[in-house]
Amino acid sequence: MKSQALIFLGAPGAGKGTQAREVSKEFGIPQISTGDILREAVKKGTPLGLAAKVKMEAGQLVPDEIVCGVVEERIGEPDCMSGFILDGFPRTIPQAQFVDRALENKGRGKPLVINIAVEQDVLLKRLTGRRTCSACGEIYNIYFNPPKAEAVCDKDGAKLLQRADDNEETIRQRLVAYDSQTRPLIDYYRQKNLLHDVEGNRDPEPIARDLIRFLKSA
Ligand code: AP5
Ligand code: ZN
């Protein structure tokens, strides 16, 4: 894999987090999820969390300058030296332009952008059914990938949690935000010849297998 910076693009529920975890394990590079970082900040009640909370609860995007600051700091950490996966960032054209500048400044070259495409009607069910392990972050789905025992993680027995923004009303807002602000990034990266499309309407395992094979050859 030549390109050190991977960007995972896709609607809410497309499977960015699920696939990024697999790619991170395979290549030993960190998964940087802006959603996870923001949720952690909300939980701790930090100034960042306070600034993000209202937007996240409403299913709207957190302002660019806040999210770009978070990413700038994170990609400067030592574990990002040999590459990283941006999961859920960039999500607006200004954020994409920020990534371009940041990579150029670090002499890292162009990113490789993975676009996971999933039909709209599937997304709602994926999101309302999602449960996440409170200890290890493993992602489950009560419809598509249920844990062996109800509401506990197969790996460590910890409690599974449902995200506050995975309710129907907020999901609809998140999908609106995706359509108006994030979808244009598909063309942005396609025009630059940096986009690789992945068919996301399949089980997670074949998607991960194809993706890893592609990345090994990229
Ligand atoms: P974030 O946490 O990034 O949420 P999101 O983009 O809405 O994406 P999701 O995490 O919901 O979906 P995913 O694609 O990772 O799917 P997953 O793999 O979990 O952002 C949350 C909020 O933070 C935003 O609304 C915004 O307010 C703020 N924010 C974050 N980044 C920002 C930014 N850059 N700028 C501004 N604001 C920002 O899978 C979903 C479910 O489907 C799971 O249950 C999973 O098990 C299941 N599943 C996955 N793949 C499959 C499959 N192939 N088949 C069947 N089920 C599957
Ligand atoms: Zn767990």
XYZ file of C-alpha atoms and ligand atoms in Angstrom:
276
model
C 0.000 0.000 0.000
C 1.778 3.103 -1.237
C -0.615 5.789 -0.087
C -0.223 6.373 3.623
C -3.390 8.332 4.189
C -6.677 6.517 3.696
C -10.013 8.298 3.753
C -13.211 6.302 4.324
C -16.158 8.063 2.772
C -19.779 6.954 3.006
C -23.201 7.788 4.386
C -24.022 7.242 8.058
C -24.320 3.473 8.470
C -22.435 2.636 5.270
C -19.936 0.607 7.305
C -16.990 3.010 7.529
C -16.257 2.107 11.148
C -16.751 -1.638 10.595
C -14.362 -1.711 7.629
C -11.857 0.750 9.091
C -11.394 -1.551 12.103
C -10.487 -4.454 9.801
C -8.100 -2.397 7.669
C -6.490 -0.938 10.782
C -5.831 -4.453 12.156
C -4.536 -5.739 8.810
C -2.078 -2.915 8.121
C -1.278 -1.852 11.694
C -2.231 1.769 11.133
C -4.558 3.762 13.427
C -8.228 4.352 12.689
C -9.048 7.983 13.369
C -12.794 8.390 13.766
C -13.800 12.002 14.309
C -17.181 10.731 15.551
C -15.469 8.586 18.232
C -13.174 11.432 19.285
C -16.110 13.836 19.564
C -18.263 11.314 21.480
C -15.407 10.748 23.945
C -15.102 14.518 24.434
C -18.864 14.808 25.023
C -18.680 12.007 27.606
C -15.832 13.734 29.451
C -17.496 17.143 29.223
C -14.379 18.850 27.806
C -14.668 22.241 26.022
C -14.537 20.336 22.705
C -17.350 18.080 23.886
C -19.463 21.025 24.998
C -19.009 22.683 21.615
C -19.928 19.501 19.707
C -22.788 18.103 21.817
C -25.704 20.177 20.535
C -24.755 19.658 16.884
C -24.300 15.916 17.290
C -27.604 15.511 19.107
C -29.310 17.378 16.265
C -27.626 15.195 13.637
C -25.823 18.200 12.199
C -22.150 18.570 11.396
C -19.819 20.092 13.944
C -18.177 23.289 12.560
C -15.209 22.735 10.243
C -12.687 24.696 12.296
C -13.378 22.549 15.374
C -13.118 19.202 13.570
C -10.067 20.244 11.526
C -8.297 21.236 14.760
C -9.019 17.800 16.212
C -7.652 16.012 13.142
C -4.586 18.223 12.846
C -3.607 17.359 16.394
C -4.332 13.642 16.020
C -2.428 13.069 12.769
C 0.618 14.744 14.300
C 0.923 11.949 16.892
C 3.738 9.386 16.555
C 1.486 6.406 15.729
C 0.429 8.157 12.510
C 3.966 8.240 11.108
C 3.479 5.255 8.818
C -0.089 6.010 7.828
C -3.619 6.341 9.171
C -7.266 5.900 8.290
C -9.590 8.883 8.467
C -13.031 7.475 9.280
C -15.794 10.073 8.887
C -13.449 12.911 7.943
C -13.477 14.956 5.714
C -17.192 15.573 5.440
C -17.289 18.977 3.733
C -15.323 20.568 0.883
C -13.425 22.905 3.285
C -12.446 19.846 5.371
C -11.216 18.099 2.202
C -9.163 21.167 1.277
C -7.739 21.143 4.796
C -6.639 17.489 4.332
C -4.989 18.365 1.009
C -2.958 21.109 2.688
C -2.128 19.056 5.786
C -0.833 16.102 3.717
C 1.155 18.389 1.461
C 2.750 20.136 4.448
C 3.773 16.774 5.877
C 5.130 15.626 2.508
C 2.749 12.673 2.477
C 1.382 12.969 -1.047
C -2.211 12.290 -2.030
C -4.760 10.348 0.015
C -6.479 7.207 -1.217
C -10.233 7.585 -0.818
C -12.510 4.587 -0.293
C -16.159 5.311 -0.999
C -18.504 2.734 0.535
C -21.804 2.921 -1.328
C -25.004 1.594 0.301
C -28.628 2.121 -0.672
C -30.485 4.669 1.428
C -33.255 2.346 2.704
C -30.728 -0.075 4.211
C -28.994 2.671 6.190
C -31.881 3.345 8.556
C -32.101 -0.289 9.644
C -28.345 -0.564 10.048
C -28.258 2.508 12.280
C -31.295 1.774 14.449
C -29.934 -1.768 14.936
C -26.363 -0.793 15.798
C -24.951 -1.628 19.228
C -21.332 -0.929 20.227
C -19.230 -2.566 22.943
C -18.551 -0.162 25.805
C -15.132 -1.781 26.408
C -13.515 -2.779 23.088
C -15.582 -0.805 20.557
C -16.663 -3.896 18.592
C -19.666 -3.010 16.404
C -22.766 -5.254 16.341
C -26.173 -5.054 14.770
C -29.291 -6.590 16.294
C -30.649 -7.356 12.791
C -27.556 -8.192 10.743
C -24.796 -9.159 13.170
C -26.259 -9.875 16.618
C -24.086 -10.737 19.641
C -24.337 -14.343 20.886
C -25.891 -13.235 24.185
C -28.272 -10.300 24.242
C -26.694 -6.873 24.841
C -23.209 -8.118 25.782
C -19.998 -8.276 23.739
C -18.911 -11.718 22.459
C -15.264 -10.852 23.069
C -15.231 -9.481 26.615
C -18.756 -9.709 28.028
C -18.965 -5.922 28.409
C -22.279 -4.116 27.990
C -23.357 -3.077 24.474
C -24.543 0.499 24.112
C -26.767 2.283 21.623
C -25.536 5.660 20.395
C -27.625 8.702 21.381
C -27.822 9.811 17.733
C -29.040 6.417 16.471
C -32.710 7.289 16.864
C -34.898 7.660 13.801
C -35.331 11.425 13.917
C -31.623 12.187 14.330
C -30.689 9.580 11.715
C -32.891 11.388 9.187
C -31.082 14.652 9.946
C -27.699 12.948 9.579
C -28.736 11.604 6.179
C -29.819 15.110 5.106
C -26.450 16.501 6.238
C -24.690 13.735 4.310
C -26.619 14.450 1.103
C -26.092 18.189 1.143
C -22.596 18.521 2.621
C -20.691 15.241 2.238
C -21.938 13.623 -0.970
C -20.226 16.354 -3.090
C -16.893 14.937 -1.905
C -17.441 11.909 -4.146
C -17.077 14.137 -7.212
C -14.328 16.170 -5.582
C -12.150 13.072 -5.223
C -13.305 11.369 -8.413
C -12.160 14.373 -10.432
C -8.758 14.101 -8.788
C -8.631 10.388 -9.641
C -8.273 9.422 -6.003
C -11.570 7.596 -5.495
C -12.070 3.851 -5.209
C -15.704 2.683 -5.035
C -16.674 -0.256 -2.864
C -20.017 -2.043 -3.166
C -21.347 -1.812 0.414
C -24.620 -3.753 -0.076
C -22.979 -7.030 0.953
C -21.953 -8.815 4.125
C -19.055 -7.155 5.959
C -16.620 -10.080 5.428
C -16.489 -10.060 1.592
C -16.280 -6.263 1.649
C -13.270 -6.389 3.985
C -11.638 -9.139 1.913
C -11.985 -7.177 -1.350
C -10.902 -3.956 0.285
C -7.764 -5.440 1.820
C -6.867 -7.130 -1.469
C -7.289 -3.818 -3.283
C -5.213 -1.908 -0.719
C -2.394 -4.440 -0.933
C -2.206 -3.821 -4.654
C -2.664 -0.037 -4.468
P -19.878 9.490 13.064
O -19.623 8.795 14.318
O -18.814 9.594 12.057
O -21.196 8.850 12.425
P -21.651 8.616 10.905
O -20.911 9.206 9.802
O -23.070 8.960 10.977
O -21.285 7.185 10.647
P -21.660 5.991 11.486
O -20.653 5.767 12.566
O -23.089 6.133 11.926
O -21.645 4.829 10.406
P -20.505 3.904 9.831
O -20.431 4.129 8.361
O -19.223 4.005 10.609
O -21.188 2.497 10.068
P -20.814 1.276 11.041
O -19.609 0.575 10.542
O -20.833 1.686 12.470
O -20.396 10.973 13.342
C -21.345 11.255 14.339
C -21.560 12.760 14.441
O -20.325 13.406 14.818
C -21.977 13.471 13.146
O -23.376 13.424 12.967
C -21.450 14.888 13.405
O -22.308 15.607 14.252
C -20.150 14.640 14.134
N -18.987 14.518 13.213
C -18.188 13.423 13.050
N -17.253 13.660 12.118
C -17.461 14.936 11.689
C -16.827 15.753 10.706
N -15.784 15.300 9.983
N -17.310 17.000 10.500
C -18.353 17.478 11.220
N -19.004 16.759 12.147
C -18.556 15.492 12.385
O -22.079 0.335 10.739
C -23.398 0.734 11.082
C -24.209 -0.504 11.471
O -24.359 -1.356 10.330
C -23.549 -1.388 12.544
O -24.540 -1.931 13.368
C -22.845 -2.490 11.743
O -22.753 -3.698 12.474
C -23.784 -2.632 10.540
N -23.066 -2.988 9.315
C -21.884 -2.483 8.871
N -21.544 -3.031 7.693
C -22.561 -3.896 7.375
C -22.795 -4.762 6.257
N -21.923 -4.831 5.256
N -23.928 -5.493 6.259
C -24.816 -5.429 7.297
N -24.644 -4.625 8.371
C -23.520 -3.872 8.413
Zn -16.091 -5.844 23.603
